[in-house]
Amino acid sequence: MSSAAEKTYYRASLGLKGEISSQVAADYASGLIQYFRAHGNRLDVPDAKLTFHLAKEFGFCYGVDKAVDMAYEALRKFPDRRIFLLTEIIHNPRVNKRLIDQGIVFLSGQYKHPELKFEDITPQDVVLIPAFGTSAEELEKLKGIGAIIVDTTCGSVVHVWKRVERYAKDGFTSLVHGKYYHEETIATVSMARTHGGHFIVVRNRQQAQVVCDAIEGKRSASEVISTLHADAVSRGFDAEHHLKRIGVANQTTMLASESLEIAAMAGDAIARREGVSSRRDCEFFRSFDTICSATQDRQDAISDLVAEADLDLVLVIGGYNSSNTGHLLAVARRNCPAYHIEDASCLLEEQAISHLPRGKTEPETTKNWLGSGQLNVGLTAGASTPNRAIADTVFRLIELRGLNAADVLPEEALSQAR
Ligand code: SF4
């Protein structure tokens, strides 16, 4: 087959799942999680005076499963080519470092190669697009280069893009609940831009209120622009024209309850402006909940766990730059102390835990977090966190109680622990 006929764009499995599945399992799976599942998501360790309660939904989502599999398949299919990743494939340090160990070169972000950059990509290279997707402009550039593209963008992200494209084509400005700097949101707003539409990205209710005030004419466009980051508002945004019709969408991993509130705020503001009794009857407002089901399920599961179990604390495990993990923390801490840790190494000692407090960008150390009495410990993990990280956290906690997991875990749990 000539190189001109070679397939250069993969959107799904590269056909090697059977060959990579055992390696993926060896890198990220844990038998201890099977034990939890077989025992009502609970693990009693009486000798350590610990009872663990695992949320019913946690860890790798379908989109992350697909992205990780496709990266491993690319490594298997193209052993002699350079393989680049545009940025982190997902927001988990263990997974990203494991890909680097296997030779994948990152072109941006915290794991960026010191010398190689986007401009160095050649038609002979393989380029992985991460699960969050990439901007329409960058995808076009990649296609122009002619490199082999392995596009792991999650289908739930593509679903948001289609909404935003529709808004743009119908003359609606996209109001996106998200983080303007997050890879997924950067890609999402590019879909509005390339279809001639405008966008505003709001992080929270406070920012949404500023936009709502502008919708009702209580604030000017310059106030909206000065309140938000320059990258959160499309170029040429003009409140007089571009707040007439609003379509709401959201980054898939935001706090679902907040996204719904923001949509209602925007819809009500437009309804008041138009003198319509309900936002549902307003032709100038559209809204689709684009929180993905995996995010919703994990938020619901930790909400249920903290409501039902009498927990002393919750450990939320996941990358510090993982949006959905941060929102699990927000839900968990409503009922009891909760700590967002990246992995087991954050459990420094019995009296010290390194963790990322809600709303902070740098981890902090908290003392006297564990104590020595009987504890009910809740566990959950973000959609990009491997099961192995949960198991390691359990083992470390037992260790902090001065015990060896091998001596105190039920035999059934231990036999499958790795
Ligand atoms: S969190 Fe949702 S949108 Fe993101 S990769 Fe997982 S399933 Fe897809």
PDB file of C-alpha atoms and ligand atoms in Angstrom, residues 61-64 131 154 156-157 184 252-253 292 294-295 383, ligand 1:
ATOM      1  CA  CYS A  61     -15.006   7.134  32.990  1.00  0.00           C
ATOM      2  CA  TYR A  62     -15.825   5.786  29.542  1.00  0.00           C
ATOM      3  CA  GLY A  63     -14.028   8.716  27.881  1.00  0.00           C
ATOM      4  CA  VAL A  64     -10.826   8.184  29.845  1.00  0.00           C
ATOM      5  CA  ALA A 131      -9.743  13.320  25.684  1.00  0.00           C
ATOM      6  CA  CYS A 154     -14.559  11.994  24.244  1.00  0.00           C
ATOM      7  CA  SER A 156     -19.521  13.698  25.397  1.00  0.00           C
ATOM      8  CA  VAL A 157     -17.224  16.617  24.563  1.00  0.00           C
ATOM      9  CA  GLU A 184     -11.994  21.319  26.780  1.00  0.00           C
ATOM     10  CA  THR A 252     -18.694  18.547  30.840  1.00  0.00           C
ATOM     11  CA  THR A 253     -17.007  18.323  34.234  1.00  0.00           C
ATOM     12  CA  CYS A 292     -21.564  14.302  30.931  1.00  0.00           C
ATOM     13  CA  ALA A 294     -19.957  10.147  34.111  1.00  0.00           C
ATOM     14  CA  THR A 295     -19.467  13.476  35.895  1.00  0.00           C
ATOM     15  CA  ALA A 383     -12.915  10.389  36.273  1.00  0.00           C
TER      16      ALA A 383
HETATM   17  S1  SF4 B   1     -15.411  13.200  32.292  1.00  0.00           S
HETATM   18 FE1  SF4 B   1     -17.113  12.982  30.814  1.00  0.00          FE
HETATM   19  S2  SF4 B   1     -16.528  14.272  29.076  1.00  0.00           S
HETATM   20 FE2  SF4 B   1     -14.676  13.957  30.293  1.00  0.00          FE
HETATM   21  S3  SF4 B   1     -13.707  12.162  29.351  1.00  0.00           S
HETATM   22 FE3  SF4 B   1     -15.012  11.404  31.008  1.00  0.00          FE
HETATM   23  S4  SF4 B   1     -16.967  10.868  30.039  1.00  0.00           S
HETATM   24 FE4  SF4 B   1     -15.836  12.205  28.638  1.00  0.00          FE
END
